CSV table of C-alpha atoms and ligand atoms in Angstrom, one decimal:
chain,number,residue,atom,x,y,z
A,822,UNK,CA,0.0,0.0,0.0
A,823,UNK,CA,1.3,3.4,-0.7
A,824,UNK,CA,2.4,5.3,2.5
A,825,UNK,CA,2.3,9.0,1.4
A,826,UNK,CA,0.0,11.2,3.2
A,827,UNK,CA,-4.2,10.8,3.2
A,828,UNK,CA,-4.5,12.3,-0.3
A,829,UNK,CA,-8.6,12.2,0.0
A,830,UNK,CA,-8.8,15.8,0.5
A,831,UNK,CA,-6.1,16.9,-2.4
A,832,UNK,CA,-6.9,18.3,-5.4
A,833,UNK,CA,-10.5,20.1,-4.4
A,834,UNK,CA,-12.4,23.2,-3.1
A,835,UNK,CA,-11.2,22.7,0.1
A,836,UNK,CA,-7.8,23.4,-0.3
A,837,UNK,CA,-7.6,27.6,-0.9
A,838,UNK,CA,-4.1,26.7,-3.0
A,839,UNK,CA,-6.8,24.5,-5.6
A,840,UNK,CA,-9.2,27.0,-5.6
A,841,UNK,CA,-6.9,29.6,-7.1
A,842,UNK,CA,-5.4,27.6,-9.8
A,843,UNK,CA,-8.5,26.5,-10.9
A,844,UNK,CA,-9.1,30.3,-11.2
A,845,UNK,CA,-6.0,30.6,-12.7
A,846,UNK,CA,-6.9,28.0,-15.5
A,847,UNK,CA,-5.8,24.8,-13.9
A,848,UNK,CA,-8.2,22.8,-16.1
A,849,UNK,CA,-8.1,18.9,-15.7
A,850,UNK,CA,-3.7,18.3,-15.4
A,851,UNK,CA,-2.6,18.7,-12.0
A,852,UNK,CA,1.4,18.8,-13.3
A,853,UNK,CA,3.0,21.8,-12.4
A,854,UNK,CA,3.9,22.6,-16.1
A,855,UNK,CA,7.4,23.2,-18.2
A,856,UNK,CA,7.9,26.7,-19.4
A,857,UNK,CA,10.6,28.0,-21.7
A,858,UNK,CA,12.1,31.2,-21.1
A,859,UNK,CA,10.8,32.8,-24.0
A,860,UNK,CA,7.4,31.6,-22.9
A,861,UNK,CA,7.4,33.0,-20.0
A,862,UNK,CA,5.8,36.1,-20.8
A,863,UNK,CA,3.0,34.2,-21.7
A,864,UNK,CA,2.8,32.0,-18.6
A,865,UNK,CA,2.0,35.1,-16.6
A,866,UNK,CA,-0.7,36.4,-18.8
A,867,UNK,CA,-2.3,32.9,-19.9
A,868,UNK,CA,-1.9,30.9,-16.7
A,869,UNK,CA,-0.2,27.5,-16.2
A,870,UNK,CA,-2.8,25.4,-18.6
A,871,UNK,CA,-0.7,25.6,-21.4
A,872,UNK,CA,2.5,24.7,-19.7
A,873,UNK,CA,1.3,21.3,-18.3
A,874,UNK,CA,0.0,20.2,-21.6
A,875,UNK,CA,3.6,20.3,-22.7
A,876,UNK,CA,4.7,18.5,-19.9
A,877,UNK,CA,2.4,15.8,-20.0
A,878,UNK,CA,3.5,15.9,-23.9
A,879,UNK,CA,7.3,15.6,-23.0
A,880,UNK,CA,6.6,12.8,-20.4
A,881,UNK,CA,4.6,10.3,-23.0
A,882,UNK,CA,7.1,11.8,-25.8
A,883,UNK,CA,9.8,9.6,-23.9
A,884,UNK,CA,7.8,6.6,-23.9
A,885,UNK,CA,7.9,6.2,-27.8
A,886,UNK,CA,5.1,4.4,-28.2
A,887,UNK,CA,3.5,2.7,-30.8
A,888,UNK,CA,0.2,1.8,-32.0
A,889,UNK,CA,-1.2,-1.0,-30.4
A,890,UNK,CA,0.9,-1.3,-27.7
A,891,UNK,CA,-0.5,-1.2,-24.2
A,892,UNK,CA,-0.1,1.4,-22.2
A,893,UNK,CA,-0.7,1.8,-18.0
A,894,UNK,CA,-0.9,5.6,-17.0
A,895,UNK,CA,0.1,5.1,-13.3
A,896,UNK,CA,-1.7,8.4,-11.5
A,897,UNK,CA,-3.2,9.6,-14.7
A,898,UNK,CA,-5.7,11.9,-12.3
A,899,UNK,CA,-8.7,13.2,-14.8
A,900,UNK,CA,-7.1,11.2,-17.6
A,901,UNK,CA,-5.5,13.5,-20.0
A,902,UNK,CA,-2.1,11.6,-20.7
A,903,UNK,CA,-3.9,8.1,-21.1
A,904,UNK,CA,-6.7,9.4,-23.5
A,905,UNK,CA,-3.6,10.6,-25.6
A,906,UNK,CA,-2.0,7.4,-25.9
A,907,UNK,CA,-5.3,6.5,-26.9
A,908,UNK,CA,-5.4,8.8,-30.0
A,909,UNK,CA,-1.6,7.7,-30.4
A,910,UNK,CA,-3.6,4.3,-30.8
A,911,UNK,CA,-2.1,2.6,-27.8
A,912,UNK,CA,-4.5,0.9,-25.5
A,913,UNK,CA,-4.5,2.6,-22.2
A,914,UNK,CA,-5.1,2.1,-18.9
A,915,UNK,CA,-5.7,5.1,-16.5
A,916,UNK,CA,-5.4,4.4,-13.4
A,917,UNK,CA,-5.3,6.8,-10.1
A,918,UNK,CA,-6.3,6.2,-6.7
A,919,UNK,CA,-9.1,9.2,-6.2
A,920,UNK,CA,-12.3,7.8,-7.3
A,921,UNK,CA,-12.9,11.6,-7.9
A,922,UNK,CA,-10.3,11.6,-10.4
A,923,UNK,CA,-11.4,8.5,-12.3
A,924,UNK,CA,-15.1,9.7,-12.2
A,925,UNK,CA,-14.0,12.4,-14.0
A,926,UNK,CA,-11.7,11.1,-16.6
A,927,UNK,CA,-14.5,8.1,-17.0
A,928,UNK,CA,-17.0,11.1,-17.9
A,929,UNK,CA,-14.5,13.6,-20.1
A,930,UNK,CA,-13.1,10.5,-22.1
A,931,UNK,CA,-16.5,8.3,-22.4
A,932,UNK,CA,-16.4,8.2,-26.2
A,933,UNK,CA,-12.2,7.2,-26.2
A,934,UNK,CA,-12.4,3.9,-26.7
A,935,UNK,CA,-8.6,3.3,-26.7
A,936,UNK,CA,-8.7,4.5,-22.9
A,937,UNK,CA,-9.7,2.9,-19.8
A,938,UNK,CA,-9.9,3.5,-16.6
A,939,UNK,CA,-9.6,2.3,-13.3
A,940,UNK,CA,-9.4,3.2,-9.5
A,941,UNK,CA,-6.4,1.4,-8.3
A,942,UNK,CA,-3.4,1.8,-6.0
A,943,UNK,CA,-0.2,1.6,-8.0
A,944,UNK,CA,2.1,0.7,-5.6
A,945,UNK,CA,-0.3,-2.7,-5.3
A,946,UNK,CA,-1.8,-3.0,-8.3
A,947,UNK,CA,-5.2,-5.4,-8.2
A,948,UNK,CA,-5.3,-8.6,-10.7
A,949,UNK,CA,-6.9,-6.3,-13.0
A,950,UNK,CA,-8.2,-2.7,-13.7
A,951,UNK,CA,-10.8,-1.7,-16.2
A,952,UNK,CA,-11.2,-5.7,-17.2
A,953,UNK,CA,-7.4,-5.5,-18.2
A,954,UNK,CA,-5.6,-8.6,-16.4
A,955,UNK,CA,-2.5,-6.5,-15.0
A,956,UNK,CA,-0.2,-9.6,-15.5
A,957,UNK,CA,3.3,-10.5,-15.7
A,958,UNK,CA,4.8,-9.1,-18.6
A,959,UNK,CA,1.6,-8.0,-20.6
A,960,UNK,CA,2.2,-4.6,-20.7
A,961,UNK,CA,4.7,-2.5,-23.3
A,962,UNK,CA,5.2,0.7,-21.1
A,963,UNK,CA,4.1,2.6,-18.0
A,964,UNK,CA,4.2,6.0,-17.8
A,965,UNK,CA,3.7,7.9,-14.6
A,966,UNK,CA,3.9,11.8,-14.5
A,967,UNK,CA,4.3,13.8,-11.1
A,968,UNK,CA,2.5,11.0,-8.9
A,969,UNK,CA,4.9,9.2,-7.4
A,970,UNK,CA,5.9,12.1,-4.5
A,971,UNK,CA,2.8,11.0,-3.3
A,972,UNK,CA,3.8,7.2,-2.5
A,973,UNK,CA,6.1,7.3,0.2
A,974,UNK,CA,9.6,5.7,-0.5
A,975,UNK,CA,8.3,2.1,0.2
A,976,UNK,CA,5.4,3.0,-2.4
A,977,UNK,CA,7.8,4.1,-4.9
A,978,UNK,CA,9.8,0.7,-3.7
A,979,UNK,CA,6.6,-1.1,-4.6
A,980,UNK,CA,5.6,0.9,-8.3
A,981,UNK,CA,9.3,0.4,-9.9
A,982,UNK,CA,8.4,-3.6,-8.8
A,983,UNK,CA,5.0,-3.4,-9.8
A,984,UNK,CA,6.1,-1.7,-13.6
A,985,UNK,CA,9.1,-4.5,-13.6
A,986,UNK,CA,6.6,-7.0,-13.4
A,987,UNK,CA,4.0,-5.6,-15.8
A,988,UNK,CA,6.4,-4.8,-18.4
A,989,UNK,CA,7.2,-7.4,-21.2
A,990,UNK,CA,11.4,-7.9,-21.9
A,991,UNK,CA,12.1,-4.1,-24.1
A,992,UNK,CA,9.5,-2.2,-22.2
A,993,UNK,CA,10.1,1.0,-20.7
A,994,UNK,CA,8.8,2.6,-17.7
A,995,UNK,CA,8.7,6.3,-17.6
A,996,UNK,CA,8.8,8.2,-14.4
A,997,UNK,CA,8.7,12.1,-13.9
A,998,UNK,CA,8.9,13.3,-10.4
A,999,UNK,CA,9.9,15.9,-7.7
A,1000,UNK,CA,12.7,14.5,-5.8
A,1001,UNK,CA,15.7,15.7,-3.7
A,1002,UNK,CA,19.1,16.8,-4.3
A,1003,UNK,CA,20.2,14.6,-0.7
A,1004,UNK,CA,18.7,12.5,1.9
A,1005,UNK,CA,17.9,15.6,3.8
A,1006,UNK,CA,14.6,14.5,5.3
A,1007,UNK,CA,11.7,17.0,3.4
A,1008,UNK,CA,10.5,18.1,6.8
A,1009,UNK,CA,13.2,20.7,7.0
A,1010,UNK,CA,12.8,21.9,3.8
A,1011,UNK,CA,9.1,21.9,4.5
A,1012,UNK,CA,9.8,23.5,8.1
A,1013,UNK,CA,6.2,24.8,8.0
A,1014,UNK,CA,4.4,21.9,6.4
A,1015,UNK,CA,2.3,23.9,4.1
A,1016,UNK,CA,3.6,21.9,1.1
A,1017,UNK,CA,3.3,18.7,2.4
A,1018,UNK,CA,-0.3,19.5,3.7
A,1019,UNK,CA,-1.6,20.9,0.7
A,1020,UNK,CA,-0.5,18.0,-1.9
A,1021,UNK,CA,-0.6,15.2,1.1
A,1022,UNK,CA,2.7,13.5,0.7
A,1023,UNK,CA,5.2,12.7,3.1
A,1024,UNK,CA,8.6,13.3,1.5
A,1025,UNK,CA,10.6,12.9,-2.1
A,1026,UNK,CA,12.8,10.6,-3.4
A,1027,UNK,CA,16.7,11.5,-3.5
A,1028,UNK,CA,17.2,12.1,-6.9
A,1029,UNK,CA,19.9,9.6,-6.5
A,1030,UNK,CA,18.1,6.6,-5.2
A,1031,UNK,CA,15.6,6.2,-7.9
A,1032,UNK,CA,18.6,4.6,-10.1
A,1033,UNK,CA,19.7,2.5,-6.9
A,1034,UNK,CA,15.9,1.6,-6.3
A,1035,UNK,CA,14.9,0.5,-10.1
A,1036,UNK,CA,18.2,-1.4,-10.7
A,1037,UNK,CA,17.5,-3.1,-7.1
A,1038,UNK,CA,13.7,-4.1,-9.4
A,1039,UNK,CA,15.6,-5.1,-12.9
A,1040,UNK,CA,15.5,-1.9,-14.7
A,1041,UNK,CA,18.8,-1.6,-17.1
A,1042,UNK,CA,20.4,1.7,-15.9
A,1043,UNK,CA,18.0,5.0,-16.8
A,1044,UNK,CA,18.5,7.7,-19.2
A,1045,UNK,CA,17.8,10.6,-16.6
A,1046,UNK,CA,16.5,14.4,-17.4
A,1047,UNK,CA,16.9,17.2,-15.2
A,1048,UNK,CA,14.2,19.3,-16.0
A,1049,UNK,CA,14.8,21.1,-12.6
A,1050,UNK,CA,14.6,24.5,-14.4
A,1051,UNK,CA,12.4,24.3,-17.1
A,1052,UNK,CA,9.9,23.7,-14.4
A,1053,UNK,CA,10.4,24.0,-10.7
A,1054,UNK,CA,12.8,27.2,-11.0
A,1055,UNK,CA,11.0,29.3,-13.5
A,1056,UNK,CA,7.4,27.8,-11.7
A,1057,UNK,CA,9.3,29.4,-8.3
A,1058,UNK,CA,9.5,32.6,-10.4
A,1059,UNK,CA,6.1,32.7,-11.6
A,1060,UNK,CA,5.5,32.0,-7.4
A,1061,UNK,CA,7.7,34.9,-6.5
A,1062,UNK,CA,5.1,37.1,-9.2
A,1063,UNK,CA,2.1,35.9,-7.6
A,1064,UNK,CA,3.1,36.0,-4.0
A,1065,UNK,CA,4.1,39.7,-4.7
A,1066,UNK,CA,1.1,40.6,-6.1
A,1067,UNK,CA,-1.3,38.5,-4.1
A,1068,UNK,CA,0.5,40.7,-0.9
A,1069,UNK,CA,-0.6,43.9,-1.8
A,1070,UNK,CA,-4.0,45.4,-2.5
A,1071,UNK,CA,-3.2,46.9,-5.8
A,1072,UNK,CA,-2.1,43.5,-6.6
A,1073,UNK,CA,-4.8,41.9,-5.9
A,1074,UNK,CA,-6.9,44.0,-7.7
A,1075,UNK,CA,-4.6,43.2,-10.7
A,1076,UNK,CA,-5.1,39.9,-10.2
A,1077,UNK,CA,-8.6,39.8,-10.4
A,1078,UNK,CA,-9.1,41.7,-13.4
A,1079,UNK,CA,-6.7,38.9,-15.4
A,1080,UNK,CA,-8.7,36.4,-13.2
A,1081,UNK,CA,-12.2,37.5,-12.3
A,1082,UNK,CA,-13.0,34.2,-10.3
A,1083,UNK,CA,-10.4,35.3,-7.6
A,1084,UNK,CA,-12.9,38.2,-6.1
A,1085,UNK,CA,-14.3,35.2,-3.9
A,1086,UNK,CA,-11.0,35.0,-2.0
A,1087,UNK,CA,-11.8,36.3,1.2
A,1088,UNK,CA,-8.6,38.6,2.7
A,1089,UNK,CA,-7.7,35.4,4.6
A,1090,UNK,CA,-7.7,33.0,1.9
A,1091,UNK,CA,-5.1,35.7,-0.1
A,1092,UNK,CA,-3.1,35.8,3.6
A,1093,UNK,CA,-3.3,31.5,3.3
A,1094,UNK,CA,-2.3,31.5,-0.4
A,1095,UNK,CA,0.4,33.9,-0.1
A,1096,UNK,CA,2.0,31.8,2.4
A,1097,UNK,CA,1.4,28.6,0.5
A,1098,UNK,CA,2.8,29.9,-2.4
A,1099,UNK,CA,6.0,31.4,-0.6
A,1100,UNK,CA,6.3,28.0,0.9
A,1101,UNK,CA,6.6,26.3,-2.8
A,1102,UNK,CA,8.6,28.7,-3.6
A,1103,UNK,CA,11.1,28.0,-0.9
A,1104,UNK,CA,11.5,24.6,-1.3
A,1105,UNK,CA,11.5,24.8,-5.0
A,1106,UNK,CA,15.1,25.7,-5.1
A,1107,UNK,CA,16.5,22.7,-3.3
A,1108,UNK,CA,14.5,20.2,-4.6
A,1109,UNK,CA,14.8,19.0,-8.5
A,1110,UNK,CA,12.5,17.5,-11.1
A,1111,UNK,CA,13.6,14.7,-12.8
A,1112,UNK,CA,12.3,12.3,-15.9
A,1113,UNK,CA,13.7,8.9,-15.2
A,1114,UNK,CA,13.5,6.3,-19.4
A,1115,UNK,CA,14.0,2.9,-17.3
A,1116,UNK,CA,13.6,-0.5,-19.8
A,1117,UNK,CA,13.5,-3.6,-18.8
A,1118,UNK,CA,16.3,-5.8,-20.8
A,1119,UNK,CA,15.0,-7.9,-23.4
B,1406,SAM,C1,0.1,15.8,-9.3
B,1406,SAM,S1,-1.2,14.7,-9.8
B,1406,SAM,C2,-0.7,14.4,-11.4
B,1406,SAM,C3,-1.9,13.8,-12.3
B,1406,SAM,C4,-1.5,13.6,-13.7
B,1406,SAM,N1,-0.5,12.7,-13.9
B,1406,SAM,C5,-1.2,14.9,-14.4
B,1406,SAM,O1,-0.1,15.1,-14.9
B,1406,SAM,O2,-2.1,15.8,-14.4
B,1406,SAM,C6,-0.9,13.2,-8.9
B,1406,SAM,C7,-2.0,12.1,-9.1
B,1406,SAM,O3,-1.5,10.9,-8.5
B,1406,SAM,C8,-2.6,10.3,-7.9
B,1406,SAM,N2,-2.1,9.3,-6.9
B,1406,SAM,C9,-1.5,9.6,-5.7
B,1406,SAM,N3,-1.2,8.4,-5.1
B,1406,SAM,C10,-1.5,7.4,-5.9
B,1406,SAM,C11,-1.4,6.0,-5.9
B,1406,SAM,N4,-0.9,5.4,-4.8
B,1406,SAM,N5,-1.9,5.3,-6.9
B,1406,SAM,C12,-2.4,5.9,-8.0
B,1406,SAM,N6,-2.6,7.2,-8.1
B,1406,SAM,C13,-2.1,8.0,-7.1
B,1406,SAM,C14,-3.4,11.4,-7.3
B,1406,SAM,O4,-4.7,11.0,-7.0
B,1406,SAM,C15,-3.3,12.5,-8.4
B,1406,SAM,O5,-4.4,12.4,-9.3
């Protein structure tokens, strides 16, 4: 079972930090996005939206599918990523452990018939998801994008197993994630707990275990990305905007007229948010974001 943090109230209205990016144009990816300088411009004018749509397409880029193959989306959330391996023509399985998640994805991607999905744990995967037998080497690639911080290390122990066993000999398992430049433990980066509270994990991965870890499960050693600042550092800038903004009543009537849905934030939820997002962007420069392209020898 995946030890991270109880994740059932992540990712809705009741977080303050959800509300805004949803107001912000957070639409159905919950990735924090990859920005290119010259696009950053347009980041702060258009919102994130467009950003995590080319991360999600970078993540399944390094899978290099093919039609036909099949496809689990470990954490897929409301199902973006696995509905396009579908129209890649993969089969794919969605799976993510918030039935709210899968609800909707189920409703979004109803007519996709190249994607299923599934409520499942993927750090113990059942014997099937969707009516898909999850069995020993039936599967051509997993792909999991910015869900594994949420697994605890023996989860993520567990998942790089799990994928091992899944995959077929030649199979690749790709894994993006937020992980840490040592073993310092993520409570004293997190000194307030304000990340760990709003996303409901526990800690990261040293970006230097993963390797140790997925060898330990089979994997030939990885090709490894750092997109550290592509996305965490110029996300922390985009942070720094907002946080000075959000802090000052001019900004925040700014804000609003970009974003009209942020005049319900009551002056204590822009005190909460402003600390929430100073908190991210604290920790986001010492911690890293890495893609990991791990195949299983043939
Ligand atoms: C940051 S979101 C990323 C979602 C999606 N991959 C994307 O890029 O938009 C992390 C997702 O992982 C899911 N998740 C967390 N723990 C999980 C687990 N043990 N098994 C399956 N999904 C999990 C969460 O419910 C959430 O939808």
């Amino acid at each position: 079972m995946s030890d991270g943090g109880d994740i059932s109230s992540a990712y809705n209205e009741d977080s303050v930090l959800f509300r805004v990016l949803r107001h912000l144009g957070w639409e159905n990816l919950a990735n924090i996005g990859y920005f290119t300088l010259p696009t950053m411009p347009v980041a702060v004018l258009a919102g994130p939206a467009p950003f995590q749509r080319r991360l999600a397409r970078r993540s399944l880029a390094l899978l290099q599918t093919r039609p036909g193959q099949l496809v689990l989306d470990a954490g897929c959330g409301r199902g973006d990523t696995t509905a396009q391996l579908a129209a890649a023509g993969c089969r794919a399985v969605g799976v993510d452990i918030q039935p709210a998640q899968i609800d909707h994805a189920r409703r979004r991607f109803v007519r996709c018939t190249g994607a299923l999905f599934a409520v499942a744990d993927a750090t113990a995967l059942p014997r099937q998801a969707a009516g898909v037998p999850l069995a020993d080497g039936s599967f051509d690639r997993v792909h999991c994008l910015e869900a594994a911080f949420h697994f605890g290390h023996e989860g993520r122990r567990s998942f790089l197993h799990e994928s091992f066993r899944l995959l077929r000999p030649g199979g690749r398992l790709v894994l993006v994630d937020v992980t840490s430049p040592t073993e310092q433990p993520f409570e004293t980066l997190d000194s307030t707990g304000l990340v760990r509270g709003t996303w409901r994990f526990t800690d990261i991965e040293p970006y230097a275990q993963y390797p140790l870890m997925a060898s330990a499960a089979g994997f030939a050693p990885p090709r490894i990305l750092d997109w550290t600042t592509p996305v965490l550092h110029r996300a922390g800038q985009l942070c720094a905007l907002f946080a000075g903004l959000a802090s000052t009543r001019v900004g925040r009537q700014a804000l609003c007229l970009r974003w009209p849905g942020l005049r319900t934030l009551s002056a204590r939820d822009w005190d909460h948010v402003v600390a929430v997002v100073r908190a991210h962007r604290a920790i986001g420069r010492d911690t890293r974001y890495t893609a990991y392209v791990l195949n299983k020898p043939d």
